[in-house]
PDB file of C-alpha atoms and ligand atoms in Angstrom:
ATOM      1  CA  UNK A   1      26.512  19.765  39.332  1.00 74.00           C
ATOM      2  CA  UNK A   2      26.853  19.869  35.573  1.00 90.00           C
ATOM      3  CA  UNK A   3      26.772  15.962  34.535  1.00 96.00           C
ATOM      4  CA  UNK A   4      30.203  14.445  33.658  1.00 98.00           C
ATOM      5  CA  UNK A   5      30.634  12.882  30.462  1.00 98.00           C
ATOM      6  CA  UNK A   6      32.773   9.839  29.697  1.00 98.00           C
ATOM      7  CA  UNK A   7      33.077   8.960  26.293  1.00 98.00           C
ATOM      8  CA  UNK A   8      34.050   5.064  25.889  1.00 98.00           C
ATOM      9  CA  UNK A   9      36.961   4.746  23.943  1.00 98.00           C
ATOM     10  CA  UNK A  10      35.377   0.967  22.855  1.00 98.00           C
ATOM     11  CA  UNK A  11      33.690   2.534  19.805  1.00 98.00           C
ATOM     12  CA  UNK A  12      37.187   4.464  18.665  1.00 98.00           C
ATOM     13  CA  UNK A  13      39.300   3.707  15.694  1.00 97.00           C
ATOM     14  CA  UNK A  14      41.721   1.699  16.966  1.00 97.00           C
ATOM     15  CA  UNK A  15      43.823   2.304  13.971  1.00 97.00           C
ATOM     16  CA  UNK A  16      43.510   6.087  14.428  1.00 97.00           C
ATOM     17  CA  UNK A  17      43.730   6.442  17.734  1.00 97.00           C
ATOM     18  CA  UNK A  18      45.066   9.666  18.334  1.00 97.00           C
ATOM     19  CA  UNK A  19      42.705  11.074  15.958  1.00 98.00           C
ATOM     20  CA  UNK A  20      39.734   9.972  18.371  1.00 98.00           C
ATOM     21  CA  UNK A  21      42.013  11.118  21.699  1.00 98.00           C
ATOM     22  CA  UNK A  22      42.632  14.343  20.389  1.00 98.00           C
ATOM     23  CA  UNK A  23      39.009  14.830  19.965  1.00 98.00           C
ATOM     24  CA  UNK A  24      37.953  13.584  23.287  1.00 98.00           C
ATOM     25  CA  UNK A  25      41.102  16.033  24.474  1.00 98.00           C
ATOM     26  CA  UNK A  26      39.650  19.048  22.783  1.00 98.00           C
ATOM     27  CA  UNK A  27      36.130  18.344  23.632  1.00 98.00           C
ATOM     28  CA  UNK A  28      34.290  18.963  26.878  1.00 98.00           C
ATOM     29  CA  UNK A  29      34.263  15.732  28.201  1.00 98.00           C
ATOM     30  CA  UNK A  30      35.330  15.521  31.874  1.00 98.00           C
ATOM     31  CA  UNK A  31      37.135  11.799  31.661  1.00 98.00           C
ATOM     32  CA  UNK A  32      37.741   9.256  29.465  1.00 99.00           C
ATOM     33  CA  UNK A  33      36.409   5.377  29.722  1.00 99.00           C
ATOM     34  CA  UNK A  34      38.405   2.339  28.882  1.00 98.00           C
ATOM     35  CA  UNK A  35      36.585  -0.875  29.164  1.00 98.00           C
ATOM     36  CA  UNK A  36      39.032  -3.915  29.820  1.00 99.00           C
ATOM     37  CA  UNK A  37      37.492  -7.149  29.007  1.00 98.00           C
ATOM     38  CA  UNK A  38      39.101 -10.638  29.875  1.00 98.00           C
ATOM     39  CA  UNK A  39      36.701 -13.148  27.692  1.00 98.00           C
ATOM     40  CA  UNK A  40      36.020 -15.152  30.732  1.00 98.00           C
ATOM     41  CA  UNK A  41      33.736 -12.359  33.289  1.00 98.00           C
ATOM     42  CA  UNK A  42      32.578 -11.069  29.771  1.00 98.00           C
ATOM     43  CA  UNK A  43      31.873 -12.866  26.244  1.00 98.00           C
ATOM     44  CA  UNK A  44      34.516 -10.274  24.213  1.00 98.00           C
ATOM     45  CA  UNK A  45      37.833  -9.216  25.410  1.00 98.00           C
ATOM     46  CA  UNK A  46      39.136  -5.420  24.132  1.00 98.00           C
ATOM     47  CA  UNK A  47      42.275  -4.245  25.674  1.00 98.00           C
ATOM     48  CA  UNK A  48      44.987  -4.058  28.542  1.00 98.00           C
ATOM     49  CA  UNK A  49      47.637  -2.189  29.876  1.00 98.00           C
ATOM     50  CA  UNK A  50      49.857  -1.397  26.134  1.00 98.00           C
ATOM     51  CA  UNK A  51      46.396   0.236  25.444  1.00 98.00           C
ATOM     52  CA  UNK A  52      45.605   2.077  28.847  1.00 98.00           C
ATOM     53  CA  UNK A  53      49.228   2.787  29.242  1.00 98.00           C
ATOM     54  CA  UNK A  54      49.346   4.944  25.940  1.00 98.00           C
ATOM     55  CA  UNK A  55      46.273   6.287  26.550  1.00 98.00           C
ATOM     56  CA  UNK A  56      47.069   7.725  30.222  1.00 98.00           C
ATOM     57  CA  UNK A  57      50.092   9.724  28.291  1.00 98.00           C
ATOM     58  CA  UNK A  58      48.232  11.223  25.207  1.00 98.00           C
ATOM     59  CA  UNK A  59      45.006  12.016  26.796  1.00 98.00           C
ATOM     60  CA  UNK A  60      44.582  15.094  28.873  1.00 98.00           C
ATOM     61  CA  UNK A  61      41.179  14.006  30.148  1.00 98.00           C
ATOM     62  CA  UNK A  62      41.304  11.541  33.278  1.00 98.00           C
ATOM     63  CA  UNK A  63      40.785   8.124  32.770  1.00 98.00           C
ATOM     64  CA  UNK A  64      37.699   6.359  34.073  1.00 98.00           C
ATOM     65  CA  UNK A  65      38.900   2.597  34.207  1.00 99.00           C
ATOM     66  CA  UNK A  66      36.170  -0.212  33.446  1.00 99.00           C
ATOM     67  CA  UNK A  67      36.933  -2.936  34.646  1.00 99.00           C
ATOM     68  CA  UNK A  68      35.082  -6.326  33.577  1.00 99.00           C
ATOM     69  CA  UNK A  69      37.498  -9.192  34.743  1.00 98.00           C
ATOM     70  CA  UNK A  70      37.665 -11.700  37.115  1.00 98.00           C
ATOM     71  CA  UNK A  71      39.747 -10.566  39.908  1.00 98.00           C
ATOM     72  CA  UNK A  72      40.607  -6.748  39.162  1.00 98.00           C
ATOM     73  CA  UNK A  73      42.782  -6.617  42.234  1.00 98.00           C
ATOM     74  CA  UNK A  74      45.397  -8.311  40.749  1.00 98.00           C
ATOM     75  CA  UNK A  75      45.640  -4.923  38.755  1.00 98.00           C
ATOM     76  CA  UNK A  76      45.447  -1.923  41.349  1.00 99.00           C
ATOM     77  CA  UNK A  77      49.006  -0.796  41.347  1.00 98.00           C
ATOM     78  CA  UNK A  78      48.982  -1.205  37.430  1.00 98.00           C
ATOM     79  CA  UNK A  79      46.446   0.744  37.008  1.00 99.00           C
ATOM     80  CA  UNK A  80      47.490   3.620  39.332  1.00 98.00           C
ATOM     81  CA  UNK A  81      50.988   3.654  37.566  1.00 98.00           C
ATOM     82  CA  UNK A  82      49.069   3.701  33.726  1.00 98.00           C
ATOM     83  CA  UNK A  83      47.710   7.029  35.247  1.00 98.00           C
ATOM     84  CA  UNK A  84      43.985   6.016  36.007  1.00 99.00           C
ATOM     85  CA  UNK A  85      41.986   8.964  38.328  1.00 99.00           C
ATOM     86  CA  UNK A  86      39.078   6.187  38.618  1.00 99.00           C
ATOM     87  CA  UNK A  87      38.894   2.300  38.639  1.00 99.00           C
ATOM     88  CA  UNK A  88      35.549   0.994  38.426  1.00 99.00           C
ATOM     89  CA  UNK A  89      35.005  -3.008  39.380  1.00 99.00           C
ATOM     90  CA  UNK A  90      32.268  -5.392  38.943  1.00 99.00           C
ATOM     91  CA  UNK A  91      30.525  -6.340  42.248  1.00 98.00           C
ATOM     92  CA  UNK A  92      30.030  -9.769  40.613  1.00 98.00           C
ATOM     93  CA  UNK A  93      33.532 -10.486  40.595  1.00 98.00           C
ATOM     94  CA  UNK A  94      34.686  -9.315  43.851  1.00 98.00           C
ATOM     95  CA  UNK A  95      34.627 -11.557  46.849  1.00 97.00           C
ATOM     96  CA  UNK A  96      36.151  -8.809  49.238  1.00 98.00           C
ATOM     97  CA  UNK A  97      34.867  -6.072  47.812  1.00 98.00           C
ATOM     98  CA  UNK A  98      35.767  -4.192  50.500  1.00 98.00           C
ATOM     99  CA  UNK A  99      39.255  -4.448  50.747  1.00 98.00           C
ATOM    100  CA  UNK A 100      39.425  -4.137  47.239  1.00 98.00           C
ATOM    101  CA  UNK A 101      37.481  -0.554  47.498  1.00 98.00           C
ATOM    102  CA  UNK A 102      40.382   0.195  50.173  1.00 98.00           C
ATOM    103  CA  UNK A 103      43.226  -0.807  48.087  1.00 98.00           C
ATOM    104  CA  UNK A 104      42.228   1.305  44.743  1.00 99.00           C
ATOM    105  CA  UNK A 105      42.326   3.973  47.037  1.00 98.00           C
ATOM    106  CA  UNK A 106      45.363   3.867  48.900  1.00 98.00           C
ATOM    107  CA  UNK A 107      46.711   3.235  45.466  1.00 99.00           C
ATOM    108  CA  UNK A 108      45.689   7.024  44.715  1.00 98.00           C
ATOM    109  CA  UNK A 109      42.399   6.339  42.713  1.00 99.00           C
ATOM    110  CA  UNK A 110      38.844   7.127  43.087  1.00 99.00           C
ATOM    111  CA  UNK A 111      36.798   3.811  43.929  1.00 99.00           C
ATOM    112  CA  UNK A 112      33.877   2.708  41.724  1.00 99.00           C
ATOM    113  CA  UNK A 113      31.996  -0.537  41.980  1.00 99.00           C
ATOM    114  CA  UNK A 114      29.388  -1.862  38.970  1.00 99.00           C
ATOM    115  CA  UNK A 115      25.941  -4.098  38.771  1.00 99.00           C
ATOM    116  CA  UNK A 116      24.911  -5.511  35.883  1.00 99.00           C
ATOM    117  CA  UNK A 117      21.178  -4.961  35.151  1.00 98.00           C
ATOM    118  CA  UNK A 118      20.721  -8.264  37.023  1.00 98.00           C
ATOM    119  CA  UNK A 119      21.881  -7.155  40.145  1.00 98.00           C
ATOM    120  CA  UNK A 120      19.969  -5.267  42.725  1.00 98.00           C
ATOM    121  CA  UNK A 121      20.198  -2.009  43.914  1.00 98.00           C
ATOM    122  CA  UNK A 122      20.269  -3.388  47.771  1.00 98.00           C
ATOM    123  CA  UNK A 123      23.370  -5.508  47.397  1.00 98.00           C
ATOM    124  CA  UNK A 124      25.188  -1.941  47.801  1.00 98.00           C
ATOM    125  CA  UNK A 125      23.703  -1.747  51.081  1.00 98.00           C
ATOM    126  CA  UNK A 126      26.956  -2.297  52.912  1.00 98.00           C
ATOM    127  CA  UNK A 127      29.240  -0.582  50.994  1.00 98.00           C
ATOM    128  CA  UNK A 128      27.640   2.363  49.557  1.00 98.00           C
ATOM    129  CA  UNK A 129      29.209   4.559  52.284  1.00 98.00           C
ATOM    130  CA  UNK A 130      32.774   3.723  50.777  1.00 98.00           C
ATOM    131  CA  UNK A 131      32.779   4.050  47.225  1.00 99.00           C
ATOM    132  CA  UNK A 132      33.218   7.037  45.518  1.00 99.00           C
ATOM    133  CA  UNK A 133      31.224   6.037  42.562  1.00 98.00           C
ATOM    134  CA  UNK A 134      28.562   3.222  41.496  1.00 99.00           C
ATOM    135  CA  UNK A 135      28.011   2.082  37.805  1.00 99.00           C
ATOM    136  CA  UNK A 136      24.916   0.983  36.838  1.00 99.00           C
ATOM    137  CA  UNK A 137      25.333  -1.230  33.568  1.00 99.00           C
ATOM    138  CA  UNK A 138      22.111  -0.487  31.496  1.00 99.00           C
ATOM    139  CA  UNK A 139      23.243  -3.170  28.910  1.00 98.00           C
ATOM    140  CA  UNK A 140      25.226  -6.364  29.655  1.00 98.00           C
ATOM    141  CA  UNK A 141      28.341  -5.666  29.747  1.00 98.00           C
ATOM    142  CA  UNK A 142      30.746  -7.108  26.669  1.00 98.00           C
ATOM    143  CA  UNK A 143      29.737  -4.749  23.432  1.00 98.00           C
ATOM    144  CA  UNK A 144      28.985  -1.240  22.204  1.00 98.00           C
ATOM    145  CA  UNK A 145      25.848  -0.495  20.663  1.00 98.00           C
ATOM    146  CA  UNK A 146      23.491  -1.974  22.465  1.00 98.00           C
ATOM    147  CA  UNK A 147      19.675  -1.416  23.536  1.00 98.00           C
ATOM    148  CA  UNK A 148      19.331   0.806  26.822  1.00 98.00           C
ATOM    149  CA  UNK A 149      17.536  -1.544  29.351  1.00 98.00           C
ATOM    150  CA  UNK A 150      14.765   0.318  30.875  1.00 98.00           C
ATOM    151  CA  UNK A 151      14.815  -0.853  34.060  1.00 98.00           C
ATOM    152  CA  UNK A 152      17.543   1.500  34.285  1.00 98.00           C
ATOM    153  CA  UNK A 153      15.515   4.369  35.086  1.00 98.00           C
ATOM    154  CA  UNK A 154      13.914   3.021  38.214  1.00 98.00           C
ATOM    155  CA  UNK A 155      17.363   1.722  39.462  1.00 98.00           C
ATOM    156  CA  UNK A 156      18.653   5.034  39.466  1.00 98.00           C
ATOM    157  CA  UNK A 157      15.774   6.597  41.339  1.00 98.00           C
ATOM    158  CA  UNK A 158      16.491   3.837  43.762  1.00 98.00           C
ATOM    159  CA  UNK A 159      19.982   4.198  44.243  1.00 98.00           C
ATOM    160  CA  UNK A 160      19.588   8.060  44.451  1.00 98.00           C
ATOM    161  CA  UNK A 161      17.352   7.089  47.484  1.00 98.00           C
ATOM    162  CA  UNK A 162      19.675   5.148  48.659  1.00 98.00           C
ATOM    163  CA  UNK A 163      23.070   7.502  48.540  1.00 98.00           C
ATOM    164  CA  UNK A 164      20.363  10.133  50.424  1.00 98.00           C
ATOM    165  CA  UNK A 165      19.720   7.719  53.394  1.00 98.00           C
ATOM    166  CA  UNK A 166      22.594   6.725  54.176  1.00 98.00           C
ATOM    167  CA  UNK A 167      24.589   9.743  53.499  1.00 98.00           C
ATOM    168  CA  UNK A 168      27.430   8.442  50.533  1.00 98.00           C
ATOM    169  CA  UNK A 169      28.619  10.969  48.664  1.00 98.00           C
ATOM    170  CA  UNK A 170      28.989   8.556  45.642  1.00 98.00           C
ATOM    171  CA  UNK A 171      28.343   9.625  41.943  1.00 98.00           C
ATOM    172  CA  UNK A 172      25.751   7.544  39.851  1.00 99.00           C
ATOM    173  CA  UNK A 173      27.549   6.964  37.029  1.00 99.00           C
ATOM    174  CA  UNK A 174      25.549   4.892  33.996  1.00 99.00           C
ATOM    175  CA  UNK A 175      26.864   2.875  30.907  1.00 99.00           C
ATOM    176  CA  UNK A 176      25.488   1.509  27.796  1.00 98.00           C
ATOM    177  CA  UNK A 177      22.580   2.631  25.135  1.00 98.00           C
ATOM    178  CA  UNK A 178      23.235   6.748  26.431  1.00 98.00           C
ATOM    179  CA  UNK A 179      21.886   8.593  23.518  1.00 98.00           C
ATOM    180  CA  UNK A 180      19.549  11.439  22.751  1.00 96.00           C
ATOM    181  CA  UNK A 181      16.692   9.607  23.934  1.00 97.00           C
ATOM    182  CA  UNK A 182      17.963   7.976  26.964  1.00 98.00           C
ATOM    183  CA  UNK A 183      20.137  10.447  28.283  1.00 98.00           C
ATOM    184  CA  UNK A 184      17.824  13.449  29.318  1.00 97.00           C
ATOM    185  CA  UNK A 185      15.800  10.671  31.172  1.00 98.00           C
ATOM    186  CA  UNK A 186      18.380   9.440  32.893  1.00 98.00           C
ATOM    187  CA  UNK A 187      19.745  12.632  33.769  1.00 98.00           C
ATOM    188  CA  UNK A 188      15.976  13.459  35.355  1.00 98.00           C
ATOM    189  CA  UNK A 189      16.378  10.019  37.352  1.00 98.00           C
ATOM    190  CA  UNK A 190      19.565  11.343  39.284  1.00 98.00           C
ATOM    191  CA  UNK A 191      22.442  10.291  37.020  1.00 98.00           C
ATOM    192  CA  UNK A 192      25.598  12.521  37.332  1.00 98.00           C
ATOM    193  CA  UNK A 193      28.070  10.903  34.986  1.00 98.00           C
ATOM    194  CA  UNK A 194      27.479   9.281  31.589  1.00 98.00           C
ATOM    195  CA  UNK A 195      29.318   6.738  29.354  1.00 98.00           C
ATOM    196  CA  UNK A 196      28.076   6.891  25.462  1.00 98.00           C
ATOM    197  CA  UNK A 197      30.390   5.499  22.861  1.00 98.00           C
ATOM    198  CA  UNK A 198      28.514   4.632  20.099  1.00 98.00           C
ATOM    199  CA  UNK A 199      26.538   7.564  20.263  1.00 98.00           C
ATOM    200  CA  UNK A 200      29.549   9.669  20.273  1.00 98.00           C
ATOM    201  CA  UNK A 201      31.916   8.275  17.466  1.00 98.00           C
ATOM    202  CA  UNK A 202      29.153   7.138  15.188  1.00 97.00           C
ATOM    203  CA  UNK A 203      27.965  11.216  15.169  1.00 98.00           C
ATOM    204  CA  UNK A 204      28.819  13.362  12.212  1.00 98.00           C
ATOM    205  CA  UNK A 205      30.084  15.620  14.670  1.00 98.00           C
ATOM    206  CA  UNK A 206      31.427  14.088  17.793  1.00 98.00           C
ATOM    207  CA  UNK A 207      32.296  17.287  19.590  1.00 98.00           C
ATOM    208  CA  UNK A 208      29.184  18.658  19.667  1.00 98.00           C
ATOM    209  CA  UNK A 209      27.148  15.274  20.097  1.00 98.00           C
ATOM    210  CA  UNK A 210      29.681  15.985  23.583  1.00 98.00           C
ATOM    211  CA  UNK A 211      28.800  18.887  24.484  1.00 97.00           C
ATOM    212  CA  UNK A 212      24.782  18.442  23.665  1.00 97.00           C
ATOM    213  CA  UNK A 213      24.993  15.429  26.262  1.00 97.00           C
ATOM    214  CA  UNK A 214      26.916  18.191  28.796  1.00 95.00           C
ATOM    215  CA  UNK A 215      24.122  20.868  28.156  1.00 92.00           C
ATOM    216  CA  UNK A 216      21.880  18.009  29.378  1.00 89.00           C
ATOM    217  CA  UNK A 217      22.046  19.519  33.262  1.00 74.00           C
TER     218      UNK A 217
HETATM  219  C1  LIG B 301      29.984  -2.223  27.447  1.00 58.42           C
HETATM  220  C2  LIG B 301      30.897  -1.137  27.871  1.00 58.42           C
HETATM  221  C3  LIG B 301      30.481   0.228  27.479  1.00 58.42           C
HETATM  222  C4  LIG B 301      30.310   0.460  26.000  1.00 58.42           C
HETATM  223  C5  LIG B 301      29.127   1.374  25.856  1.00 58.42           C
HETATM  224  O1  LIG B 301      30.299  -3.393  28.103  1.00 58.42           O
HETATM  225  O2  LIG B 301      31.044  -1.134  29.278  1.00 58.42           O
HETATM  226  O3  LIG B 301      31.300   1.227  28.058  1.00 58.42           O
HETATM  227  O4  LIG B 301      31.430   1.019  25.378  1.00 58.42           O
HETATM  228  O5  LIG B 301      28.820   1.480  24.517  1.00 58.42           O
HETATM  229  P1  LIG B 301      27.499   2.201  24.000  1.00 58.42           P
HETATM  230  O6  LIG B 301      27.508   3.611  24.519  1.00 58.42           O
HETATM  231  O7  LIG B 301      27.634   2.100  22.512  1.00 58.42           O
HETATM  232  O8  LIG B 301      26.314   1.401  24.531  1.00 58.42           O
HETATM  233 ZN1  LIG B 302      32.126   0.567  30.231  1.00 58.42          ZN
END
């Protein structure tokens, strides 16, 4: 599989947007990521359903729905109606995980679930076989343009391990610090999807920083 790339709308111009949408829709990116912050699970809060709502109409790329709130399942039905094809939530904030998992997708949505770079691989244990996607946060999550944590790497190789055991089909999906430098490694380490925002809208040529990060594998 080629690797999917989700560029985060967090490092757009938010006075432009449909400048940045239309090049993220005539770009080779497979989805687009919105990051919803509340200021409470996260130190920053970005944007809601106006935002995501607008989006879901101008964009032609799915959107890949990042949740970092306390208690995303308030927000299912929302989210399925603002035209999201994935909603990703924190594990941290969760308490029944599981039946969250089940409602995103009887609301029509692929199922993601995300650690932060604290949280260990082996907490997925029990629910790796029902998710259709894991996030591995390689910064904290809150802000673009941050350092890549390196510890990354090895949590990748150990989820991959992990997916093969037990037989998920779940994507690895990674976000924070992708650039040229990170991105091939990560890639090598058994990521399928990237996030990059920074990297992306702070290129002279956003396009083809895109499609360099698709010709990755
Ligand atoms: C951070 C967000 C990321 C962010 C990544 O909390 O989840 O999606 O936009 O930004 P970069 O690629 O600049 O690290
Ligand atoms: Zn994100």
């Amino acid at each position: 599989m080629k690797t999917l790339i989700s560029p985060s709308l967090l490092s757009a111009d938010f006075l432009h947007l449909d400048k940045d949408i239309e090049m993220i829709n005539n770009s080779e990116s497979d989805y687009i990521h919105m990051d919803v912050m509340d200021g409470i699970f996260v130190p920053n809060i970005s944007f809601g359903f106006p935002v995501l709502n607008a989006v879901g109409k101008a964009c032609t790329k799915p959107m890949d729905v990042h949740y970092m709130i306390v208690h995303p399942e308030l927000y299912i039905q929302q989210t399925a109606d603002a035209g999201a094809a994935i909603m990703s939530v924190h594990i941290e904030t969760c308490t029944h995980l599981h039946r969250t998992i089940q409602q995103i997708k009887q609301a029509g949505m692929k199922a993601g679930v995300v650690l932060n770079p604290s949280t260990p691989i082996c907490q997925l244990e029990d629910i790796i076989t029902e998710v259709d996607l894991v996030l591995l946060m390689s910064v904290n999550p809150g802000f673009g343009g941050q350092t890549f944590i390196e510890n990354t790497i090895g949590k990748v190789k150990r989820l991959r391990e992990l997916i093969a055991r037990t037989g998920s089909s779940a994507i690895i999906e990674i976000d924070g610090g992708v650039q040229a430098e990170t991105a091939p490694r990560l890639v090598e380490a058994g990521a399928d999807m990237l996030v990059s925002g920074s990297y992306i809208f702070k290129s002279a040529n956003p396009i083809q920083t895109i499609h360099d990060l698709k010709a990755l594998g």
